[in-house]
CSV table of C-alpha atoms and ligand atoms in Angstrom, one decimal:
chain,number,residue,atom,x,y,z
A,1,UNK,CA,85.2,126.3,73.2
A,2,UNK,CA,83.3,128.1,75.8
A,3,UNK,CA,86.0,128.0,78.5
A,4,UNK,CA,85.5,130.3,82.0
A,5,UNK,CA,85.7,134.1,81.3
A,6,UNK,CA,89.4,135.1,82.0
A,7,UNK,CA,91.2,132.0,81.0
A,8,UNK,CA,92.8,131.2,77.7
A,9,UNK,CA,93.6,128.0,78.4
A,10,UNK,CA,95.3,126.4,74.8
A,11,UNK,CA,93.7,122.9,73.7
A,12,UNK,CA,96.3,120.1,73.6
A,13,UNK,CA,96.6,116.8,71.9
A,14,UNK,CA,99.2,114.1,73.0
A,15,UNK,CA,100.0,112.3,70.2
A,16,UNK,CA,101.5,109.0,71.9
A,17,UNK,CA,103.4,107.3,68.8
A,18,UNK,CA,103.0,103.4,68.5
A,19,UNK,CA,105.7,101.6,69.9
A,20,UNK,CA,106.4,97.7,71.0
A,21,UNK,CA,104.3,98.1,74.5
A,22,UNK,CA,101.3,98.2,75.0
A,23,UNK,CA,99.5,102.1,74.6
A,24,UNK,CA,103.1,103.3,74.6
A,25,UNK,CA,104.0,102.4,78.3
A,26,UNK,CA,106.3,99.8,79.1
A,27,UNK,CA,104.4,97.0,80.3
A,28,UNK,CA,106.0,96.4,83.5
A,29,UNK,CA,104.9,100.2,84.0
A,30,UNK,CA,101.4,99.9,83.4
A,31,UNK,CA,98.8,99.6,86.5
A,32,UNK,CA,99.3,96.9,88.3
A,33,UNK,CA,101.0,94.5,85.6
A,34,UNK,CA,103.8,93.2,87.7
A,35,UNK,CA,101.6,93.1,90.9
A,36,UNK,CA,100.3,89.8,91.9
A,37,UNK,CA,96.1,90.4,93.2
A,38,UNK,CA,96.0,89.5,96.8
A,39,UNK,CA,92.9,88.5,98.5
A,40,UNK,CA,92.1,91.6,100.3
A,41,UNK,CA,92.5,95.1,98.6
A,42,UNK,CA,96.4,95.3,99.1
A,43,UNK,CA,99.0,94.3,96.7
A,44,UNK,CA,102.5,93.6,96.6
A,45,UNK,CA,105.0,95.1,94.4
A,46,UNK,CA,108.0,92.7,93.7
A,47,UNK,CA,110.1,95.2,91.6
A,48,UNK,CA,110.3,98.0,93.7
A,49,UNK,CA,113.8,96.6,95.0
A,50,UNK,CA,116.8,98.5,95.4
A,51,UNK,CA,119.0,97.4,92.8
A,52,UNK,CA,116.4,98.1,89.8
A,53,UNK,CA,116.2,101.7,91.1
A,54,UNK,CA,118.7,102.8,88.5
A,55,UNK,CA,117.0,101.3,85.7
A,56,UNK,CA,113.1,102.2,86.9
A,57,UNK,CA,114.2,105.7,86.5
A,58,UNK,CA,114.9,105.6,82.5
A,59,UNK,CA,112.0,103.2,82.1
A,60,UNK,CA,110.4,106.3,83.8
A,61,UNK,CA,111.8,108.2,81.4
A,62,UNK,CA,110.7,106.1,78.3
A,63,UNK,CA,107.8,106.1,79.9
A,64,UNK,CA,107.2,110.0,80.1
A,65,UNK,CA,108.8,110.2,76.9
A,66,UNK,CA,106.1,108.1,74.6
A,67,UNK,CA,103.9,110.7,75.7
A,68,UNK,CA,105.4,113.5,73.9
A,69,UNK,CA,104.9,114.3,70.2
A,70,UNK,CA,107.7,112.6,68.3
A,71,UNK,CA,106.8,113.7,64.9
A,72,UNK,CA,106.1,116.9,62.8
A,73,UNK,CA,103.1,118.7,63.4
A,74,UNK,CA,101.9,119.6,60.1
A,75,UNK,CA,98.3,120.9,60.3
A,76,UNK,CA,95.4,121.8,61.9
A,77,UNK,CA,91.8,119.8,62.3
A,78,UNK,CA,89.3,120.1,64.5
A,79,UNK,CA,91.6,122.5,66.8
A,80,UNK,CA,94.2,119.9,66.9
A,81,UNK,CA,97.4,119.6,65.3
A,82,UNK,CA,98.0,116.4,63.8
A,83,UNK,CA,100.6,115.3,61.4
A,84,UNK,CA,99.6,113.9,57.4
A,85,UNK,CA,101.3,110.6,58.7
A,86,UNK,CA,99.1,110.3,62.3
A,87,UNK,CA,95.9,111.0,59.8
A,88,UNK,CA,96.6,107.7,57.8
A,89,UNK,CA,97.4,105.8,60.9
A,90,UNK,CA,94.2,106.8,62.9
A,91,UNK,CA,92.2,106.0,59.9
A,92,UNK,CA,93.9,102.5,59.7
A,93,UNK,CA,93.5,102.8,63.8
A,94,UNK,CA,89.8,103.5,63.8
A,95,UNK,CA,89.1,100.3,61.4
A,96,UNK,CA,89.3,98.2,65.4
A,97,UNK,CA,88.2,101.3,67.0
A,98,UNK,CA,85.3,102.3,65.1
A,99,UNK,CA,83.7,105.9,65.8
A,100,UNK,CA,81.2,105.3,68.5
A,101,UNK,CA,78.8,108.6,66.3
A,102,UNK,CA,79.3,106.3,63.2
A,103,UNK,CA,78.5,103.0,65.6
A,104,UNK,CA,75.6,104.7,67.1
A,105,UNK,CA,73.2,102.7,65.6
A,106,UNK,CA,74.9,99.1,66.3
A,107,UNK,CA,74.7,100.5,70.0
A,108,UNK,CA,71.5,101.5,70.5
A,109,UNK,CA,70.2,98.8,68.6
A,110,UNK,CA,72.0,96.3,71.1
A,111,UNK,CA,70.6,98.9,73.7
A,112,UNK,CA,67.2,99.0,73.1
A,113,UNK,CA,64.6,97.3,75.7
A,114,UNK,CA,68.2,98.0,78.1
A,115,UNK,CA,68.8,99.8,80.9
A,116,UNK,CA,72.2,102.1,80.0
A,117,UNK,CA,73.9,103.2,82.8
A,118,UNK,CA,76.9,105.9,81.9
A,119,UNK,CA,80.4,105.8,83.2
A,120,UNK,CA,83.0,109.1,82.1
A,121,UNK,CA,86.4,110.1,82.9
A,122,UNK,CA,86.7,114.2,83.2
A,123,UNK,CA,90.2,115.4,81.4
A,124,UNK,CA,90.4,114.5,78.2
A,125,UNK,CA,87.0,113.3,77.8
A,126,UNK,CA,84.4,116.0,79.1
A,127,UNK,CA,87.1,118.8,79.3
A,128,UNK,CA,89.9,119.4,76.5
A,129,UNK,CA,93.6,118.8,77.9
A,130,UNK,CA,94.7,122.2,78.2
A,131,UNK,CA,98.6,123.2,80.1
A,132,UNK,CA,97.6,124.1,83.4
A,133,UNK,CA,95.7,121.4,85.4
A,134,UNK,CA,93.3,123.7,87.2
A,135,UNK,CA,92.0,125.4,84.3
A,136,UNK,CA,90.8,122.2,82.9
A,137,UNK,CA,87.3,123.5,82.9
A,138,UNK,CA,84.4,121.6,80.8
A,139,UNK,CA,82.1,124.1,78.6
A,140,UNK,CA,79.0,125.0,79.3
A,141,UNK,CA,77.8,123.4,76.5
A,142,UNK,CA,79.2,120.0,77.2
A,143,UNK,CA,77.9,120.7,81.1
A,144,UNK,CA,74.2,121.1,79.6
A,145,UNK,CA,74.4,117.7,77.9
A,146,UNK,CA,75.9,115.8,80.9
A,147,UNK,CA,72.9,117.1,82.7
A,148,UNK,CA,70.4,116.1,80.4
A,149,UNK,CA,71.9,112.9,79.7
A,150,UNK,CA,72.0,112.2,83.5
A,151,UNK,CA,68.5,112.8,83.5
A,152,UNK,CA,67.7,110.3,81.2
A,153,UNK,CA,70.8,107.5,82.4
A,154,UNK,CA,72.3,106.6,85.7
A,155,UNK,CA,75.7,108.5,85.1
A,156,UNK,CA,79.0,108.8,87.5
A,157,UNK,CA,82.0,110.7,86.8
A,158,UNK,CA,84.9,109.0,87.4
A,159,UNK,CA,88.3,110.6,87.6
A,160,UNK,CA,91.9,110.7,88.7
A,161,UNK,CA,91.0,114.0,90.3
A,162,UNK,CA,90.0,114.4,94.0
A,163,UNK,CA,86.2,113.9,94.2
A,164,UNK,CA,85.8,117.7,95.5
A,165,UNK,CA,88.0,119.4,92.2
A,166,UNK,CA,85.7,117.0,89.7
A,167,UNK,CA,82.5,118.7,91.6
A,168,UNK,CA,83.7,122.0,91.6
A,169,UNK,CA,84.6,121.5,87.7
A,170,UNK,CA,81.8,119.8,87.0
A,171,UNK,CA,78.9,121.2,89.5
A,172,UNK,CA,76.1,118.9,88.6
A,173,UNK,CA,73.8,117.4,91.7
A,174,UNK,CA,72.0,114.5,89.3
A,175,UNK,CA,75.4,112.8,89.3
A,176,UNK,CA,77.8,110.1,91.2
A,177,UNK,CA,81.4,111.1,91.5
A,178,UNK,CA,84.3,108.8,92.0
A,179,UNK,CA,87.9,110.7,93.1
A,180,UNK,CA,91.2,109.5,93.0
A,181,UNK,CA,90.5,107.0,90.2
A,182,UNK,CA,87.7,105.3,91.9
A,183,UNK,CA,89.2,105.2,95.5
A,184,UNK,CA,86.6,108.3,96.6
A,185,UNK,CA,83.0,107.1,95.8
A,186,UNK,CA,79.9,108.9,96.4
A,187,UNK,CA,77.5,106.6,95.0
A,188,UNK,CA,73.9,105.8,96.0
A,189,UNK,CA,72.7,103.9,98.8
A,190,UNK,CA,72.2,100.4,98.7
A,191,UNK,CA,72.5,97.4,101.0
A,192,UNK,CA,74.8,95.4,98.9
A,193,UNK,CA,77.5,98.1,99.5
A,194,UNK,CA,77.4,97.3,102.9
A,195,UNK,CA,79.3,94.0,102.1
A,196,UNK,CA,82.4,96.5,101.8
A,197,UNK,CA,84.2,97.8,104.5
A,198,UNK,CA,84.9,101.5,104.5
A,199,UNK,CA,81.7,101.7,103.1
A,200,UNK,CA,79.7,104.7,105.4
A,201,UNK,CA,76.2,106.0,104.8
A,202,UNK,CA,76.9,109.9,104.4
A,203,UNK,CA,75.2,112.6,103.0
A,204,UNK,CA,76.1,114.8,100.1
A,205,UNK,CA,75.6,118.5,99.8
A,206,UNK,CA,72.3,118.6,99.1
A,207,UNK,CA,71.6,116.6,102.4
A,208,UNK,CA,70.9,113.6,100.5
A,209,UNK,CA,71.8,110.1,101.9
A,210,UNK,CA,74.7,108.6,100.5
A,211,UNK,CA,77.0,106.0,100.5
A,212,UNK,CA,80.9,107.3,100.8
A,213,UNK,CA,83.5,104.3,99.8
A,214,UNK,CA,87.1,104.9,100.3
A,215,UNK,CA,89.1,102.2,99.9
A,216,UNK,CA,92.1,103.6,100.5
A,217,UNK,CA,91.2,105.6,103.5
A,218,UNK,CA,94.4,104.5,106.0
A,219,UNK,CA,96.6,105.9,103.4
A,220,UNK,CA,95.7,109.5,103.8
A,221,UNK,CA,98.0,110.9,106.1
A,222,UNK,CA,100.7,109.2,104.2
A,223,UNK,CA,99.3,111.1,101.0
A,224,UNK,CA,99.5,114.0,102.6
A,225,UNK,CA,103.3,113.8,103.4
A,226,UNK,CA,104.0,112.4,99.9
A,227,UNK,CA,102.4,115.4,98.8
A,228,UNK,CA,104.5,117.9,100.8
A,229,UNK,CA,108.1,115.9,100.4
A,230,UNK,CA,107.2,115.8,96.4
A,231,UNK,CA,106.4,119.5,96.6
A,232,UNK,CA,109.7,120.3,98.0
A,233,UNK,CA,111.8,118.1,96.2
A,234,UNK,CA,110.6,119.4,92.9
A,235,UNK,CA,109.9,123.0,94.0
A,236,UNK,CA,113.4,124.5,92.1
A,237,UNK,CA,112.3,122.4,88.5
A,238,UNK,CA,110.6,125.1,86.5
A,239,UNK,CA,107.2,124.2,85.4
A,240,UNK,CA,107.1,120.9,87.9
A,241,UNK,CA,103.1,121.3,89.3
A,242,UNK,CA,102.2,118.7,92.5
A,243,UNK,CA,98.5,117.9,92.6
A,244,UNK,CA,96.8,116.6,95.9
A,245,UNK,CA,94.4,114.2,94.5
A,246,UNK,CA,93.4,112.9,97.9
A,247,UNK,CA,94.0,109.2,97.8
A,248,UNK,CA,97.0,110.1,95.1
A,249,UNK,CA,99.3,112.8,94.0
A,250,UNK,CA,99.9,114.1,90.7
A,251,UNK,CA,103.6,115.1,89.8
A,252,UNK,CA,102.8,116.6,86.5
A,253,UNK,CA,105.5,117.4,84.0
A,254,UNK,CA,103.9,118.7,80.7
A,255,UNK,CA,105.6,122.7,81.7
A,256,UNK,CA,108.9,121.2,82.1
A,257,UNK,CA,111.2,121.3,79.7
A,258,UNK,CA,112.4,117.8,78.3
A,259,UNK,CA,115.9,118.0,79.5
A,260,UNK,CA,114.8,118.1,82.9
A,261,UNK,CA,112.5,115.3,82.7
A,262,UNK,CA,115.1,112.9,83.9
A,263,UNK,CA,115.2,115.5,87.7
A,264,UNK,CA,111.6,114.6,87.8
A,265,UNK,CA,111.6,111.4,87.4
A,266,UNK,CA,114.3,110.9,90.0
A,267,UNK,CA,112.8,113.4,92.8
A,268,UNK,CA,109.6,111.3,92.3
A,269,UNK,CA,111.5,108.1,92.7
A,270,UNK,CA,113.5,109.6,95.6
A,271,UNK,CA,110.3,110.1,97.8
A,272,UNK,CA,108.5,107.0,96.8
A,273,UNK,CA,111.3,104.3,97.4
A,274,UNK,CA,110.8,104.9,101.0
A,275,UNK,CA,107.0,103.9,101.0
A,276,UNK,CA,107.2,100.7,99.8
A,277,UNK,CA,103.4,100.8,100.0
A,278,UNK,CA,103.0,103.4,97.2
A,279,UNK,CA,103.1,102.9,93.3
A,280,UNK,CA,103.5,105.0,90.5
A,281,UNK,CA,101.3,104.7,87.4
A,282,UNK,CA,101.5,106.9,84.1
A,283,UNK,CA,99.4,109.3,82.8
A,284,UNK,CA,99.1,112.2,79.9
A,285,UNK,CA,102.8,114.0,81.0
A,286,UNK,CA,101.8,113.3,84.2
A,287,UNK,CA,103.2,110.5,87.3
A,288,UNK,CA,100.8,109.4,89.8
A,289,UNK,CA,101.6,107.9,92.8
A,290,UNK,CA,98.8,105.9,94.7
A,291,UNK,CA,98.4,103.4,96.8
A,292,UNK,CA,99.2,100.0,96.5
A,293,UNK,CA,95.5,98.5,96.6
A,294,UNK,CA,93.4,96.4,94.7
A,295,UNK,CA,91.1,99.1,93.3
A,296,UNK,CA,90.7,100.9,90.1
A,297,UNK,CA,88.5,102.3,87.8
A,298,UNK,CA,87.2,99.0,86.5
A,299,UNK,CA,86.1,98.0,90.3
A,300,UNK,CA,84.8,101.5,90.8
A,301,UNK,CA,82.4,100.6,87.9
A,302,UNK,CA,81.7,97.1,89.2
A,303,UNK,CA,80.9,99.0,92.6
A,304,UNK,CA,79.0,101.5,91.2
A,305,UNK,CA,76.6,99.2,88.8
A,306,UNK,CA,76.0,97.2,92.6
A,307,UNK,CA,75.5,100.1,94.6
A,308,UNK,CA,72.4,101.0,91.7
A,309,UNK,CA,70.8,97.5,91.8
A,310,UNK,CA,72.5,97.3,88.0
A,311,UNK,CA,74.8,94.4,88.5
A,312,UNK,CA,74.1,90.7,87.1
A,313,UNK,CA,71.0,92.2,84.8
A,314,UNK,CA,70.9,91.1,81.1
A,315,UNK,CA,69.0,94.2,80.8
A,316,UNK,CA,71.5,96.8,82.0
A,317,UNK,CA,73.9,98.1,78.9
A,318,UNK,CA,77.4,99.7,81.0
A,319,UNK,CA,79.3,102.7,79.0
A,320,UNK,CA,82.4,103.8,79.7
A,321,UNK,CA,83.9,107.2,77.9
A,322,UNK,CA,87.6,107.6,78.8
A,323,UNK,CA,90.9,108.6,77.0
A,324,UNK,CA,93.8,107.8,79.8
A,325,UNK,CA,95.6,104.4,80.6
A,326,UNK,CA,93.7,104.4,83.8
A,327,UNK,CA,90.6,104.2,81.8
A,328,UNK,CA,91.5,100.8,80.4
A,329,UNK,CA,90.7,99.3,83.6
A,330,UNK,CA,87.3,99.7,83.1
A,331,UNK,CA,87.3,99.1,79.5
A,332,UNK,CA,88.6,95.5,80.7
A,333,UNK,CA,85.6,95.1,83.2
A,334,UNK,CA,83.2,95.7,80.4
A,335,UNK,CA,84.5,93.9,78.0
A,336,UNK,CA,85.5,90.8,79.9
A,337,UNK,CA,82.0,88.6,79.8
A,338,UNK,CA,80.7,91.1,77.5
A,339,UNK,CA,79.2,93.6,79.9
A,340,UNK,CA,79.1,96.6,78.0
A,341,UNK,CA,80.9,99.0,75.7
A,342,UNK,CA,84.5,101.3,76.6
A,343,UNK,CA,84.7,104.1,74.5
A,344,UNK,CA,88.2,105.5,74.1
A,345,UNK,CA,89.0,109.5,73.1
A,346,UNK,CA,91.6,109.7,71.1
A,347,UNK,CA,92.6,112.0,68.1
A,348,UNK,CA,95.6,109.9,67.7
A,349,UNK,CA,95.8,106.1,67.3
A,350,UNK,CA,96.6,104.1,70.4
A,351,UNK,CA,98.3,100.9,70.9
A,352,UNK,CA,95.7,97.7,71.7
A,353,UNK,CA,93.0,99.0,73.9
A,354,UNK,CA,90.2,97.1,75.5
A,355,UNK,CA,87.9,99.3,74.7
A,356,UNK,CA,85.4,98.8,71.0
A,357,UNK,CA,85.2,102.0,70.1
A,358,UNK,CA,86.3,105.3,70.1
A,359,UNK,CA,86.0,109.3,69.4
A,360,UNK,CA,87.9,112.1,68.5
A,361,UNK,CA,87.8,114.5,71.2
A,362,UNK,CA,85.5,115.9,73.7
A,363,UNK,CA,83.3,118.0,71.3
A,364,UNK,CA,82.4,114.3,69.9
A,365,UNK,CA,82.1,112.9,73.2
A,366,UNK,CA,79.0,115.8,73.7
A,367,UNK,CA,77.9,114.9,70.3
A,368,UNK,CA,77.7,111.6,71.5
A,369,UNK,CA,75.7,112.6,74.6
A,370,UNK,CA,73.4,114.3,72.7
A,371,UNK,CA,72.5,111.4,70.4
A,372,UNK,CA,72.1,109.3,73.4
A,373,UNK,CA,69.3,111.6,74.4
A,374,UNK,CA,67.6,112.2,71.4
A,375,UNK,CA,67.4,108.0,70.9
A,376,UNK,CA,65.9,107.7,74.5
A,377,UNK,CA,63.5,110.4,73.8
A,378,UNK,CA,62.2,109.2,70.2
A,379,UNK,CA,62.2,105.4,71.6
A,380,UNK,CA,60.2,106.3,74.6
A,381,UNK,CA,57.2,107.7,72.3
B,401,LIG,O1,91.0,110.4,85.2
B,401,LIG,P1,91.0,111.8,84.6
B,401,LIG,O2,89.8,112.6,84.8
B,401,LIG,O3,91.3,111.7,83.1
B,401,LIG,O4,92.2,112.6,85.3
B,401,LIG,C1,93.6,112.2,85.0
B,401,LIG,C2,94.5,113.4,85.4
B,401,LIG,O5,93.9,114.5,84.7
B,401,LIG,C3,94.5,115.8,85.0
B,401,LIG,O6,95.7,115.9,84.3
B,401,LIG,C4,95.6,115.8,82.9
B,401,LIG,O7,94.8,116.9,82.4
B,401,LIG,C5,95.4,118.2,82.7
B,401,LIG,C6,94.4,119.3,82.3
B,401,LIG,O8,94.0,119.2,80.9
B,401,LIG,C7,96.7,118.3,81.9
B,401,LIG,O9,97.3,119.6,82.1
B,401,LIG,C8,97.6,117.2,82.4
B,401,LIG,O10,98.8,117.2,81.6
B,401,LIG,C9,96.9,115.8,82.2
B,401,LIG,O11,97.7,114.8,82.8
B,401,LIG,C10,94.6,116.0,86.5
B,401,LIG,O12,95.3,117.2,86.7
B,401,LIG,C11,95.3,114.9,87.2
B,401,LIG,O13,95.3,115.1,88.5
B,401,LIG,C12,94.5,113.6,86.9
B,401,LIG,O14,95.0,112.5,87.6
């Protein structure tokens, strides 16, 4: 792994084990699920009433708990440990999920004569999960075959991460970036974008024009203070690390020890119950709280295929490359009315997904990338 000189961050997996809900999250905890769509971008939460307090916390908990290994690490692949039992079950797993490397021909072949336009998270998918959050840093090898891939494919980067940290990680110009799961958009400029408000023409930091879209805009002083109160509430929990993600905040618990998950759980609750206009979602031993808005990753793609004159074509092919609950958002806007293909990253099987296939980790993700390339370049001769 060619990781920045003086950091040893470790590679992690997160085995999530299968359990009755749905990619190990109680369903009532997973985006949006008990929020009824309004018209405009904002939603309303019915269960974040008083009296379920009590027993949001220890969904919380079962929540943050699916996300921890739960069975014996035995051995070592691919710089993962994985247990004899998880192997069986990703094999069986990978049967609906089929390796996008071993697929690559059933894509392309459905790609060819197609435009493909590329959609990818950032942790877990172009950069290993590794303990500390800003040493999440992508190899220069995987960063050499995002840029060439961009050069041959429309490609955005969208992530949970504020827009700025993804660009500093990432520090490619021939790229889109979406922040804060897709509610920080620099994409390019195009008339139909207009349509949106809090759409602005801007430019980027190469002085080229650009369309900013932040959906969530109104909400960012009220960020801000969420940050600060969660900062202090959780300041004396050893290991506790609060990330400003700009429209959301990051409470993330993978340094704590397990006993004091519960202290987590409750400071984060603590804070949010008195904004009744912020929600929290799950992530890989991490909570995010984020506004209570219409938008996600899936409409951050839908925007983004728009904004690049890609939308309604029978000749544009999406992908999508993710390995986080968030990500299943856009695997649902691709697959519903057969848009395009999600690829999920996963060394572990995964409860029902919406995405069609998958790969292991992020070294397959570049292999992936690569082959993309190569294809494009031998069916352009
Ligand atoms: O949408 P993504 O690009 O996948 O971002 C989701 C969150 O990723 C980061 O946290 C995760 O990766 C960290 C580094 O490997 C890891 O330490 C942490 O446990 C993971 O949850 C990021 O720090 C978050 O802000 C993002 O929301």
């Amino acid at each position: 792994m060619d990781l920045k000189p003086n950091h040893t961050a470790s590679v992690i997996a997160d085995p999530v084990p299968l359990s009755k809900s749905r990619l190990g999250v109680p369903s009532s905890l997973l985006p949006y699920s008990s929020a009824a769509f309004s018209r405009n971008l904002f939603l309303t939460v019915p269960w974040k009433t008083g009296i379920l307090d009590d027993v949001r916390t220890s969904s919380w908990l079962d929540a943050m708990k699916s996300s921890s290994p739960s069975y014996k690490k035995t051995r070592c692949f691919n710089n993962e440990l994985i247990s004899a039992d998880t192997d069986v079950a990703y094999h069986t797993w990978m049967v609906k999920y089929p390796s996008a490397l071993t697929s690559f021909e059933q894509i392309t072949s459905f790609g060819k004569g197609k435009r493909i336009a590329l959609f990818l998270d950032y942790d877990g998918t172009l950069s290993p999960i590794v303990d500390n959050p800003d040493c999440a840093f992508m190899s220069n090898d995987m960063r050499a075959a995002v840029a060439k891939v961009a050069k041959h494919f429309p490609t955005a980067i969208i992530t949970g991460r504020s827009r700025d940290k993804v660009y500093e990680f990432v520090g490619l110009t021939d790229l889109y970036y979406a922040g804060s799961h897709g509610m920080d958009i620099m994409g390019p400029v195009r008339q139909s974008s207009n349509d949106h408000s809090n759409c602005i023409t801007s430019t980027d930091k190469q002085r080229k024009e650009v369309n900013l879209f932040q959906p969530a805009s109104e909400f960012l002083p009220m960020i801000d203070e969420v940050f600060n109160s969660l900062v202090n509430s959780t300041k004396e929990i050893k290991g506790t690390k609060v990330e400003n993600n700009k429209f959301c905040v990051s409470v993330h618990y993978r340094n704590v020890d397990e006993k004091d998950w519960t202290t987590v759980a409750k400071c984060v609750r603590d804070v949010i119950r008195n904004y009744p206009r912020l929600q929290l979602t799950h992530g890989r031993k991490v909570l995010e709280v984020r506004p209570v808005i219409n938008w996600d990753k899936g409409r951050a793609v839908t925007f983004l295929l728009e904004s690049l004159g890609l939308s309604n074509c029978d000749d544009v092919l999406p992908i999508y490359v993710g390995d986080d609950r968030t990500d299943e958002d856009a695997f649902k806007v691709l697959r519903e009315g057969n848009r395009g293909y999600g690829i999920l990253v996963s060394s572990v099987p995964k409860e029902e997904s919406n995405a069609d296939f998958s790969l292991r980790d992020p070294q397959e993700v570049m292999e992936f990338l690569k082959s993309l390339v190569i294809w494009k370049k031998k069916s352009a001769l």
